[in-house]
mmCIF file with all atom_site columns, C-alpha atoms in Angstrom:
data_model
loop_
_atom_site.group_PDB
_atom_site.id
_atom_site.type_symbol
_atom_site.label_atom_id
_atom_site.label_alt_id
_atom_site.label_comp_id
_atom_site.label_asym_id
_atom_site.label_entity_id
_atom_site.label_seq_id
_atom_site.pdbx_PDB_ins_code
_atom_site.Cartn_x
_atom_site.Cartn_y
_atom_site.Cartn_z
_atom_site.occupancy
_atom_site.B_iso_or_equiv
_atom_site.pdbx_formal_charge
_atom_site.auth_seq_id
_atom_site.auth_comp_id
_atom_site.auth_asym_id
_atom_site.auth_atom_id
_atom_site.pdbx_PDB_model_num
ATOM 1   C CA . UNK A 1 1   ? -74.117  36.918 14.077  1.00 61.00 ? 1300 UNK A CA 1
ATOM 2   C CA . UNK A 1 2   ? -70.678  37.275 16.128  1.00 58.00 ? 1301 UNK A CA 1
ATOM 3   C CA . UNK A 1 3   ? -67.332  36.296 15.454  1.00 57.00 ? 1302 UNK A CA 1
ATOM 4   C CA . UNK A 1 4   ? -65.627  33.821 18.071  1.00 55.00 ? 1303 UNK A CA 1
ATOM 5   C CA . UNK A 1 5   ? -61.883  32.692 17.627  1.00 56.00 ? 1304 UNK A CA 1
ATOM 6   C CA . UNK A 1 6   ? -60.427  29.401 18.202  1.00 58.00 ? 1305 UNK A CA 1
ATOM 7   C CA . UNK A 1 7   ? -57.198  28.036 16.765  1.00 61.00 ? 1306 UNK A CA 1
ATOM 8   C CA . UNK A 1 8   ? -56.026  31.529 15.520  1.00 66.00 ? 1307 UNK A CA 1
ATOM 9   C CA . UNK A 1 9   ? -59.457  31.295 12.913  1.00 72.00 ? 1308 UNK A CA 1
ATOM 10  C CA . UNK A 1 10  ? -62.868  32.869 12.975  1.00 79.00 ? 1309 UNK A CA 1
ATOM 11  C CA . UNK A 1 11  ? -65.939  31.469 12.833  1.00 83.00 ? 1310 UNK A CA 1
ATOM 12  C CA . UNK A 1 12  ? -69.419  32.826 12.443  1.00 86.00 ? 1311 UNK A CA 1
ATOM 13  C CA . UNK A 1 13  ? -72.434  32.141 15.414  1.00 89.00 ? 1312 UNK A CA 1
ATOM 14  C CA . UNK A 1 14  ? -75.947  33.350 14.968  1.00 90.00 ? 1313 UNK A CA 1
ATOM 15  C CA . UNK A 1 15  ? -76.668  35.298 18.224  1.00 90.00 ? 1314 UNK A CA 1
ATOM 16  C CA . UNK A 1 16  ? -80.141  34.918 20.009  1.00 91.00 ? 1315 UNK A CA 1
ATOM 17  C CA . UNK A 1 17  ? -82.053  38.497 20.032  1.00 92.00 ? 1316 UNK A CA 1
ATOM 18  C CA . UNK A 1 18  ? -82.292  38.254 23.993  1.00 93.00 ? 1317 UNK A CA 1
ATOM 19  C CA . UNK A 1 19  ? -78.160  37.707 24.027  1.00 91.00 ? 1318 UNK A CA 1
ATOM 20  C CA . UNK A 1 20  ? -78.064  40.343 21.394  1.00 92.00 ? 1319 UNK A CA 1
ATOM 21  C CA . UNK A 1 21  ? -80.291  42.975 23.665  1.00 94.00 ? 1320 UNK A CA 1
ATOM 22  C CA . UNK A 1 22  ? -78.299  42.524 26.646  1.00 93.00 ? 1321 UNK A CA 1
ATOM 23  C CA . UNK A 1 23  ? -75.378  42.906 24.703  1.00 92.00 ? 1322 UNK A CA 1
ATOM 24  C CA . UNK A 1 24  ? -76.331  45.791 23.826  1.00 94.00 ? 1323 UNK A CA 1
ATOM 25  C CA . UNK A 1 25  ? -77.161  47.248 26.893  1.00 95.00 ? 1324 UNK A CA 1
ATOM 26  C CA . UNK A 1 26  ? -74.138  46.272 27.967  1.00 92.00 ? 1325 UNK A CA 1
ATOM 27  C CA . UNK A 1 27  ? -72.066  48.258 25.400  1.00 93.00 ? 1326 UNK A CA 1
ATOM 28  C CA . UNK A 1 28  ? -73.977  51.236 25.826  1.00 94.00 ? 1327 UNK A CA 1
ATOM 29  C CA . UNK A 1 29  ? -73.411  51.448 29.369  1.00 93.00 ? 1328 UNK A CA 1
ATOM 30  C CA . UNK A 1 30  ? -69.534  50.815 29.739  1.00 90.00 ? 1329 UNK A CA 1
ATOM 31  C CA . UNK A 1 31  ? -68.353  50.510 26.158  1.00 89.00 ? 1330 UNK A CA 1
ATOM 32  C CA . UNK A 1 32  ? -65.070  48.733 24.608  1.00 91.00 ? 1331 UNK A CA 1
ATOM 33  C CA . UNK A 1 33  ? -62.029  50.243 26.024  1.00 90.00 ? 1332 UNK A CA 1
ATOM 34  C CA . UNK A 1 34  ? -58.450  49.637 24.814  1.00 91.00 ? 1333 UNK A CA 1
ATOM 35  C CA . UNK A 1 35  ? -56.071  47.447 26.798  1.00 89.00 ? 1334 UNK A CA 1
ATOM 36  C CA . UNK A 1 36  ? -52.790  45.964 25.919  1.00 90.00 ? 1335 UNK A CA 1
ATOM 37  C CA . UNK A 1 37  ? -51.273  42.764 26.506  1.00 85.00 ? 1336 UNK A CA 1
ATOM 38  C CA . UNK A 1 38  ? -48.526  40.248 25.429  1.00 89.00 ? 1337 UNK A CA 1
ATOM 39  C CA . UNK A 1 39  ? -50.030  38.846 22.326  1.00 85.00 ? 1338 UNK A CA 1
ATOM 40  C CA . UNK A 1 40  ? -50.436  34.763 22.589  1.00 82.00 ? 1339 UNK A CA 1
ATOM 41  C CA . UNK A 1 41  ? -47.663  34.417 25.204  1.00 86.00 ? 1340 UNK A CA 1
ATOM 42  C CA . UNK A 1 42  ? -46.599  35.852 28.459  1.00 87.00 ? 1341 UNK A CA 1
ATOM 43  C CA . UNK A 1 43  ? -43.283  37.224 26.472  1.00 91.00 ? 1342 UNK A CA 1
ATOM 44  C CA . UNK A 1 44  ? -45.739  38.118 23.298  1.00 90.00 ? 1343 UNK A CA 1
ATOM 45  C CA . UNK A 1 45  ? -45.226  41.572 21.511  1.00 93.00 ? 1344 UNK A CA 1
ATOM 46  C CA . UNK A 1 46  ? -48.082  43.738 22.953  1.00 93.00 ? 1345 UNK A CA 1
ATOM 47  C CA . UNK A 1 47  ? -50.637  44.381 21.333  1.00 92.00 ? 1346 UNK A CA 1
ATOM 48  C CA . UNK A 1 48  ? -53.735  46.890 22.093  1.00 93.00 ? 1347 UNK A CA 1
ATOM 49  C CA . UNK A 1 49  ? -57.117  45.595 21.718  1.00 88.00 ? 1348 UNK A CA 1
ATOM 50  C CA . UNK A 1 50  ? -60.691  46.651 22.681  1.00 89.00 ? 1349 UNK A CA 1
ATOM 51  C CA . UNK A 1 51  ? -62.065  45.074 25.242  1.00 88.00 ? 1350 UNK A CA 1
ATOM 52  C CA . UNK A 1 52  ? -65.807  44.627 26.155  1.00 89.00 ? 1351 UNK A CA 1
ATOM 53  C CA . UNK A 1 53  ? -65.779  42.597 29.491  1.00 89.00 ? 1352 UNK A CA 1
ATOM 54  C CA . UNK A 1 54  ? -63.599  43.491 32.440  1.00 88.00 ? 1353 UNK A CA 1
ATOM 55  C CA . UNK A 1 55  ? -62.543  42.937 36.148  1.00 87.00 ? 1354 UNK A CA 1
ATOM 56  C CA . UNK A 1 56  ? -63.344  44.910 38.783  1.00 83.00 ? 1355 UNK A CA 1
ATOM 57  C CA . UNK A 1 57  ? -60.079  46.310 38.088  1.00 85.00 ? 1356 UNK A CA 1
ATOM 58  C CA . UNK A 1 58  ? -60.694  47.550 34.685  1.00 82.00 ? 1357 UNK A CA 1
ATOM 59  C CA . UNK A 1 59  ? -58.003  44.966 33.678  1.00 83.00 ? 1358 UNK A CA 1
ATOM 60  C CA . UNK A 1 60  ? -59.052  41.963 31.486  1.00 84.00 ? 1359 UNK A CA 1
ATOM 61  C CA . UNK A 1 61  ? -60.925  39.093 33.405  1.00 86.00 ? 1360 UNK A CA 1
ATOM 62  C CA . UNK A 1 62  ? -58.335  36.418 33.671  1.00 85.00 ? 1361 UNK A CA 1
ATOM 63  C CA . UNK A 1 63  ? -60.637  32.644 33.585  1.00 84.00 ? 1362 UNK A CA 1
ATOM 64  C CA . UNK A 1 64  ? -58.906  30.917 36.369  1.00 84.00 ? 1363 UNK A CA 1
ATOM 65  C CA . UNK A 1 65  ? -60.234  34.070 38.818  1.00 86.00 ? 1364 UNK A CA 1
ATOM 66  C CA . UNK A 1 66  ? -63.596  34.344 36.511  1.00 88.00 ? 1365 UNK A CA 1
ATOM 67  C CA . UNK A 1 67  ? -64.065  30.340 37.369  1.00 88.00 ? 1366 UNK A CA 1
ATOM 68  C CA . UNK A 1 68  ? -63.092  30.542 41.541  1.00 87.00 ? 1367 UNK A CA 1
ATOM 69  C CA . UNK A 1 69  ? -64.851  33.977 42.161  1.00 89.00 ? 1368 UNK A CA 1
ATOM 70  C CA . UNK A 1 70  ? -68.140  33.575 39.933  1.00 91.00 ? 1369 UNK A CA 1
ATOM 71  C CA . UNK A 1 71  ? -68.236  30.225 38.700  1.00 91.00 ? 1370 UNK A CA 1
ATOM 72  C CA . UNK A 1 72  ? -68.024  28.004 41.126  1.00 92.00 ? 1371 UNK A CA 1
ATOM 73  C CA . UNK A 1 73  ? -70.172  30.367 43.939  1.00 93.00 ? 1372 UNK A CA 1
ATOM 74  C CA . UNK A 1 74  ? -72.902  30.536 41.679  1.00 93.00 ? 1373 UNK A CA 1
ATOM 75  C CA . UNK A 1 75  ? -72.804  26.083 40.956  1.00 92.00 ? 1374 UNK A CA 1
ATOM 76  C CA . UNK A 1 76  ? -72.616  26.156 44.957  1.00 93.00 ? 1375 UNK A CA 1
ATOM 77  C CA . UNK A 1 77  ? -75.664  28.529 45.570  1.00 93.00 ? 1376 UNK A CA 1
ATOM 78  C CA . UNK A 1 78  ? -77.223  26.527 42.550  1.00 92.00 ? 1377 UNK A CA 1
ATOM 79  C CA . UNK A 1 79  ? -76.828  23.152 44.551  1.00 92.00 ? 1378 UNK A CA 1
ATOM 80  C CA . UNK A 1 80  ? -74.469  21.616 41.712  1.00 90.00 ? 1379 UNK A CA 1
ATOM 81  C CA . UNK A 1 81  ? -71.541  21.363 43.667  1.00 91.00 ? 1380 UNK A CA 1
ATOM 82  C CA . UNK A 1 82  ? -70.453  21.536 47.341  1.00 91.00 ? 1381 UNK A CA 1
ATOM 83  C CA . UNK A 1 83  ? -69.777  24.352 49.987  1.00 92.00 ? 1382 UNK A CA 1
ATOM 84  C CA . UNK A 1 84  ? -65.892  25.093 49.537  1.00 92.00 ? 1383 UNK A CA 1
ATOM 85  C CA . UNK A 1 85  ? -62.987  23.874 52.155  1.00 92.00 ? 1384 UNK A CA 1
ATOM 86  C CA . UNK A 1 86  ? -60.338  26.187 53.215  1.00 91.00 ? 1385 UNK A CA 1
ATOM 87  C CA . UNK A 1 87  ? -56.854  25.590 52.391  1.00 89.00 ? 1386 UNK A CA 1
ATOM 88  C CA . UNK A 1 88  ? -53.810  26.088 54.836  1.00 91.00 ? 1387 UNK A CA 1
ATOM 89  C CA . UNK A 1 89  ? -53.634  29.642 53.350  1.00 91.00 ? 1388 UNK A CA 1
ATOM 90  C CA . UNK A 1 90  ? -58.035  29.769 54.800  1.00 90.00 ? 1389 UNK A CA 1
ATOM 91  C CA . UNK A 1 91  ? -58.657  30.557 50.774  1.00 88.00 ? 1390 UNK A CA 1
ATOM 92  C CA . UNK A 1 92  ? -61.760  28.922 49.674  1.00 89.00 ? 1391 UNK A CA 1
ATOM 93  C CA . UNK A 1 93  ? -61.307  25.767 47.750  1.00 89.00 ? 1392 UNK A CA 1
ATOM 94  C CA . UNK A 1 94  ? -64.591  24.473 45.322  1.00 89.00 ? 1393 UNK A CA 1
ATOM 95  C CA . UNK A 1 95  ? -64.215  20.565 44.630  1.00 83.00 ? 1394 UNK A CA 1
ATOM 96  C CA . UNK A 1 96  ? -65.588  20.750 40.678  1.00 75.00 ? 1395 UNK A CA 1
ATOM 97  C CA . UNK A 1 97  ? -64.898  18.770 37.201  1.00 81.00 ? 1396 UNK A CA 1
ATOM 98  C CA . UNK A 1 98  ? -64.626  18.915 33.680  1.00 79.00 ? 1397 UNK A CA 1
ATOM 99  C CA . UNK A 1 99  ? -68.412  18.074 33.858  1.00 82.00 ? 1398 UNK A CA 1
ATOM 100 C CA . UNK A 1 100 ? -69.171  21.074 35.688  1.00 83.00 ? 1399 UNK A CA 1
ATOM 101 C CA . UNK A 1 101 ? -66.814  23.614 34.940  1.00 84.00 ? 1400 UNK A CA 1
ATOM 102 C CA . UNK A 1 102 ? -67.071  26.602 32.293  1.00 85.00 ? 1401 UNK A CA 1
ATOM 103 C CA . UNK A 1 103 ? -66.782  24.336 29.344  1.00 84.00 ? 1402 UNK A CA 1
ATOM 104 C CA . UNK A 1 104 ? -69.964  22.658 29.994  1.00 85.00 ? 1403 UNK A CA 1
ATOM 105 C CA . UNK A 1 105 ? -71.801  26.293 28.958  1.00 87.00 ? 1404 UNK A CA 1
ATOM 106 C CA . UNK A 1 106 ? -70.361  25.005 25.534  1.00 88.00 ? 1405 UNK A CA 1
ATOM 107 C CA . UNK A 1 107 ? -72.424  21.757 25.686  1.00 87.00 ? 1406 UNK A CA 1
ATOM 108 C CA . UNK A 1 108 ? -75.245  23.167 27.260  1.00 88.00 ? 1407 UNK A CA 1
ATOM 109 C CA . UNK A 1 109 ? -75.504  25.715 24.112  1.00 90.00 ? 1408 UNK A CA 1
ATOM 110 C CA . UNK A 1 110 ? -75.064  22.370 22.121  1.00 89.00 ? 1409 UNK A CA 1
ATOM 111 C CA . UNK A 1 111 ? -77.249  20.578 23.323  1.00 87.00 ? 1410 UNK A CA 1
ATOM 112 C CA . UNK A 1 112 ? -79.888  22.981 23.339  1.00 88.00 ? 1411 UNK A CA 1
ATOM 113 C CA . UNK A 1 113 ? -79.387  24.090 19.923  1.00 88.00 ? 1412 UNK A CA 1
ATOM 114 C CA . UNK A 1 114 ? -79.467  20.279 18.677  1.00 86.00 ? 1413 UNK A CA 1
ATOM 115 C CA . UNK A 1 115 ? -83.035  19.757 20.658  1.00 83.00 ? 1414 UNK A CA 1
ATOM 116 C CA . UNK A 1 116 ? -84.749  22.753 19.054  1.00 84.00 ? 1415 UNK A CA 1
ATOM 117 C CA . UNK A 1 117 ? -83.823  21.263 15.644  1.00 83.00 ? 1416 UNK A CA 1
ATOM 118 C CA . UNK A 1 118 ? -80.311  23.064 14.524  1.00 88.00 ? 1417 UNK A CA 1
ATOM 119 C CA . UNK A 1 119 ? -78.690  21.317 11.590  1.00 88.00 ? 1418 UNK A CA 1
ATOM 120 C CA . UNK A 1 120 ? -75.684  19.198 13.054  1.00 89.00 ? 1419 UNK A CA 1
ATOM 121 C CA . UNK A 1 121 ? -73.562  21.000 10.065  1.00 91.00 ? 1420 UNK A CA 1
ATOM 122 C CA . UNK A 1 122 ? -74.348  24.222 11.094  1.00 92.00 ? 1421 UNK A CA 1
ATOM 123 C CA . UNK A 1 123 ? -73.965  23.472 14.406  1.00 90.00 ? 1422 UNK A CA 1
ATOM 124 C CA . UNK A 1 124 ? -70.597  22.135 13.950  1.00 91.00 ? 1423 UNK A CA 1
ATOM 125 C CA . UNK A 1 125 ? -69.237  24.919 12.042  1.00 91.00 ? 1424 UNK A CA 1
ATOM 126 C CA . UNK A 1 126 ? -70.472  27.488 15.369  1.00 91.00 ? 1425 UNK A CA 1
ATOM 127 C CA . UNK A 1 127 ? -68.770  24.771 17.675  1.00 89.00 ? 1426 UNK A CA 1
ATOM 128 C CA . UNK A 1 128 ? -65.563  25.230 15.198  1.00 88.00 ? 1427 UNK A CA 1
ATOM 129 C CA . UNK A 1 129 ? -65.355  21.117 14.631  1.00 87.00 ? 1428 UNK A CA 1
ATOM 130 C CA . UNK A 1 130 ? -64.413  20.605 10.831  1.00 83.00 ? 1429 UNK A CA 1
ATOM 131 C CA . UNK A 1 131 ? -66.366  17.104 11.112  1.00 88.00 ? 1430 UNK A CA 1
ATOM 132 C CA . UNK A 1 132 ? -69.647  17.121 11.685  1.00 88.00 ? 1431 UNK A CA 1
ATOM 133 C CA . UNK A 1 133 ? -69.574  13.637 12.652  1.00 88.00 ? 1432 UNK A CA 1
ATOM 134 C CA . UNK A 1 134 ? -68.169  14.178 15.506  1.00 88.00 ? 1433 UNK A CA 1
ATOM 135 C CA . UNK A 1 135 ? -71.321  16.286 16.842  1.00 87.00 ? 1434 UNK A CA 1
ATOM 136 C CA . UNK A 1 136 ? -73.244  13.327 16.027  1.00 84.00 ? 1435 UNK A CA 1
ATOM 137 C CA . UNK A 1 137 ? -71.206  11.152 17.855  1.00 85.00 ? 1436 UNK A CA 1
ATOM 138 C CA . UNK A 1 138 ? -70.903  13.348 20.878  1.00 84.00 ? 1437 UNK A CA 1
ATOM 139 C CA . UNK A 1 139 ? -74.359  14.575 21.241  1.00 80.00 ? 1438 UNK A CA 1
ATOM 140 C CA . UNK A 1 140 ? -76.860  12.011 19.584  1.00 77.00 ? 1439 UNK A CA 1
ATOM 141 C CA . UNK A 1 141 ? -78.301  11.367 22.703  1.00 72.00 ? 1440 UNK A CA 1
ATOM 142 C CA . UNK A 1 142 ? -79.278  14.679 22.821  1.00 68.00 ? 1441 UNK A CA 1
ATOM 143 C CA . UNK A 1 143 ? -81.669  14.633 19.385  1.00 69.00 ? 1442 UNK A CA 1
ATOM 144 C CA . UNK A 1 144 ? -84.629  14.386 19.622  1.00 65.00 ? 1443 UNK A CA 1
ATOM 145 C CA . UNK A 1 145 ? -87.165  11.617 19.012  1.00 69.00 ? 1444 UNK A CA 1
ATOM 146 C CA . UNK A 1 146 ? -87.641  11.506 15.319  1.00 69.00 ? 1445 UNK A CA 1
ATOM 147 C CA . UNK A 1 147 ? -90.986  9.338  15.811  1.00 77.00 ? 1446 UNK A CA 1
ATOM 148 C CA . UNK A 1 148 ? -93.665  12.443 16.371  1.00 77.00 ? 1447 UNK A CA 1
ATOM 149 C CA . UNK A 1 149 ? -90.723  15.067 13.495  1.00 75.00 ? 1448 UNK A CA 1
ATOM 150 C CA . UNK A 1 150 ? -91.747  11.939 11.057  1.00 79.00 ? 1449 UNK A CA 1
ATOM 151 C CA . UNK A 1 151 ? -95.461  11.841 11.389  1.00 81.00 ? 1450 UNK A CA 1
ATOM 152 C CA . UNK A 1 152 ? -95.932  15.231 11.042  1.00 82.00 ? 1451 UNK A CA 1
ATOM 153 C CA . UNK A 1 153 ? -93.382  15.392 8.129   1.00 81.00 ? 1452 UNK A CA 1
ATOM 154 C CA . UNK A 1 154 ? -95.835  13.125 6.308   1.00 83.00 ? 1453 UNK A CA 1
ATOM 155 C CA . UNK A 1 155 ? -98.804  14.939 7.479   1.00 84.00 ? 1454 UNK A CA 1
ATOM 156 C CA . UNK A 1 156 ? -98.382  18.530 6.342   1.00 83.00 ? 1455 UNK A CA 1
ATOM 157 C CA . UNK A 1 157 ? -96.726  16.892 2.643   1.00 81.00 ? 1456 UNK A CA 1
ATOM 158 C CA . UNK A 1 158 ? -100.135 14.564 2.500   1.00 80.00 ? 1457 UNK A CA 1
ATOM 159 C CA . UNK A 1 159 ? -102.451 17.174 4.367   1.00 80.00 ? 1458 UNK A CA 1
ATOM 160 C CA . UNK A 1 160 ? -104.992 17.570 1.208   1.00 75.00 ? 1459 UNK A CA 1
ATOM 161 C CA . UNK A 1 161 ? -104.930 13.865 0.575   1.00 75.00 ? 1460 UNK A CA 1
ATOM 162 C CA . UNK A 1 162 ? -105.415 12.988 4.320   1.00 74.00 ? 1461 UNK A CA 1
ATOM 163 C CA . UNK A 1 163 ? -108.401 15.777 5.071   1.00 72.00 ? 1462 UNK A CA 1
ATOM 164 C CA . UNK A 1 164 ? -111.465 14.723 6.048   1.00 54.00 ? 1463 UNK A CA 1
ATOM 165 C CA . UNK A 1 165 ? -113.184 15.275 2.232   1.00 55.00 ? 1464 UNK A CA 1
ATOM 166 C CA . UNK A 1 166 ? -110.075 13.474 0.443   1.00 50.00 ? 1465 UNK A CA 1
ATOM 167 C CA . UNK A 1 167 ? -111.076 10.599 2.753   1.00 51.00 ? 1466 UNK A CA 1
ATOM 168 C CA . UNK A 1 168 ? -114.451 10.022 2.356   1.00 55.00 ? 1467 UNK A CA 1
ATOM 169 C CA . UNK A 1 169 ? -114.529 10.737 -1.291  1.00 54.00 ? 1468 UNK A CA 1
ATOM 170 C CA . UNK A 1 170 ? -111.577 7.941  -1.635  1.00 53.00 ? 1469 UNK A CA 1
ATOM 171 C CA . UNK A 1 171 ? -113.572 5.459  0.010   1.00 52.00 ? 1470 UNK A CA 1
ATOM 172 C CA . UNK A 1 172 ? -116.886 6.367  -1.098  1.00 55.00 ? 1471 UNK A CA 1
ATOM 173 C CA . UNK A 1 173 ? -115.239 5.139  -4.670  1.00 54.00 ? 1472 UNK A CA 1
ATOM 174 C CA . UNK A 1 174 ? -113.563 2.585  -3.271  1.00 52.00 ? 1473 UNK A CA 1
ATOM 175 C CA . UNK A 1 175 ? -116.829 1.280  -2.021  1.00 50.00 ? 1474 UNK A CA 1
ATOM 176 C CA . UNK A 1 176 ? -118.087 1.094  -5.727  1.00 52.00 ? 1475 UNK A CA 1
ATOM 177 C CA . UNK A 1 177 ? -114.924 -0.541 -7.360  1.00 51.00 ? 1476 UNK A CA 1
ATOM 178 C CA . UNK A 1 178 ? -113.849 -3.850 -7.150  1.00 49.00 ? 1477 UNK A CA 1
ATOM 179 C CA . UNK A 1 179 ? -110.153 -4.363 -6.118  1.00 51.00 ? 1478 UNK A CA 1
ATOM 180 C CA . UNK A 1 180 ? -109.208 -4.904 -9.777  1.00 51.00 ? 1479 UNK A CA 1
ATOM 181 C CA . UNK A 1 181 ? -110.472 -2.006 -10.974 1.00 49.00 ? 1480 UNK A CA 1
ATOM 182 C CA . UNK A 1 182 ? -107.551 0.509  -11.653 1.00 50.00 ? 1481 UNK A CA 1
ATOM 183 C CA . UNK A 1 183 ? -107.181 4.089  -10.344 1.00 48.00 ? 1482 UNK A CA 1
ATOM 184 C CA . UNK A 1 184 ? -105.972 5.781  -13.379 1.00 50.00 ? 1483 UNK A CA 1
ATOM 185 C CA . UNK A 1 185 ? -107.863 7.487  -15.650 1.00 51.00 ? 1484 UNK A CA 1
ATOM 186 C CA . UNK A 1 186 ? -106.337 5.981  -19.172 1.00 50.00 ? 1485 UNK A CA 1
ATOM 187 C CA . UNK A 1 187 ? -107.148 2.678  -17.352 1.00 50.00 ? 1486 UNK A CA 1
ATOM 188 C CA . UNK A 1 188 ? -103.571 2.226  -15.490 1.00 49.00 ? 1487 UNK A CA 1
ATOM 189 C CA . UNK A 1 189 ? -102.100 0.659  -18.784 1.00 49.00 ? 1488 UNK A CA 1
ATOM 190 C CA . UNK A 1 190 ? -98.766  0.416  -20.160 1.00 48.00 ? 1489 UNK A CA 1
ATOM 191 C CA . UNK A 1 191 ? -99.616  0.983  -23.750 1.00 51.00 ? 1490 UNK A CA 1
ATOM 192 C CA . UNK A 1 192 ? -97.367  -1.866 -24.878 1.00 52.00 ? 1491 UNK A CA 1
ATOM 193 C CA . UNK A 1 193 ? -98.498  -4.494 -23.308 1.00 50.00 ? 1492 UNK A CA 1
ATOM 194 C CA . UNK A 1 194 ? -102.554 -3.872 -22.124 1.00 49.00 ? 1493 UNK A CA 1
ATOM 195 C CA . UNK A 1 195 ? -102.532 -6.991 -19.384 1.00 51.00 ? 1494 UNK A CA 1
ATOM 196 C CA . UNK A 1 196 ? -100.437 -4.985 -17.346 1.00 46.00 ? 1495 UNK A CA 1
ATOM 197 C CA . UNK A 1 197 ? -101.864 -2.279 -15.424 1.00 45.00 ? 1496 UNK A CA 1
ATOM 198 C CA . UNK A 1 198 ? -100.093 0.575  -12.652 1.00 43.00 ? 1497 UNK A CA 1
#
């Protein structure tokens, strides 16, 4: 599990033991170091914090250079978007969206958590949404098929009535009874009135 902040709260996230290896591997070789900024605004008291992941400068890796320098290079070598134009200035310029940007890392771990099964309540509370409903709403067309889930639901519940044994015994005596003929073994009756049987 690892903390993430949003809205000046915490919230828990079970971490995947391959994120959690490289992780670690990651801390062993360069370690937190302390840095100090501005705390929530440019004008913020400073404060000093440990910090994990850094720019090539050492200095904390500001998202707007993160997205032009690494982001959007790697969803042009991917194919996802298109070769960048040069401004007047000749810097490269990546044509992107919402759709495509960083954020959609947050739907991609949604969606992939929702397909492997992860409760929708759960998965709200990583996400940091108070209202599970609106996962549903967003990503329902992400779930999967609850056809096949449903079947074998009722399968491995029923599995000793539905084995091979449990069905040929049942119809072996079903063979021999008439369709009348009740299935309990006190006769199926309520013991107030005897004409009515289970």
């Amino acid at each position: 599990m690892f903390a993430l902040p949003k809205n000046d709260t915490e919230r828990m996230v079970p971490m995947s033991d391959g994120a959690a290896l490289v992780l670690k591997e990651h801390i062993e070789a360069v370690g937190p170091r302390p840095y100090t900024l501005p705390w929530e605004k440019v004008d913020g008291e400073p404060r000093t914090v440990k910090i994990l992941f850094r720019w090539t400068d050492d200095k904390h890796i500001r998202a707007r250079t993160y997205d032009e320098m690494v982001w959007k290079p790697a969803l042009f070598h991917g194919g996802v978007i298109q070769a960048p134009t040069k401004d007047a200035r000749g810097r490269r310029q990546y044509v992107s969206s919402r759709k495509n940007g960083m954020h959609a890392l947050r739907h991609y771990y949604a969606s992939i958590t929702l397909a492997d099964g992860v409760n929708i309540k759960e998965l709200a509370e990583y996400l940091g949404h108070g209202d599970p409903g609106f996962i549903l709403r967003m990503y329902t067309h992400m779930l999967p098929s609850s056809h096949q889930r449903a079947r074998k639901a009722v399968d491995s519940r029923l599995a000793r009535l539905f084995s091979l044994r449990s069905h040929v015994a049942v119809t072996e005596q079903a063979a021999v009874r008439s369709p009348t003929t009740s299935w309990e073994p006190d006769g199926g009756l309520y013991p107030d009135d005897p004409e009515i049987a289970l």
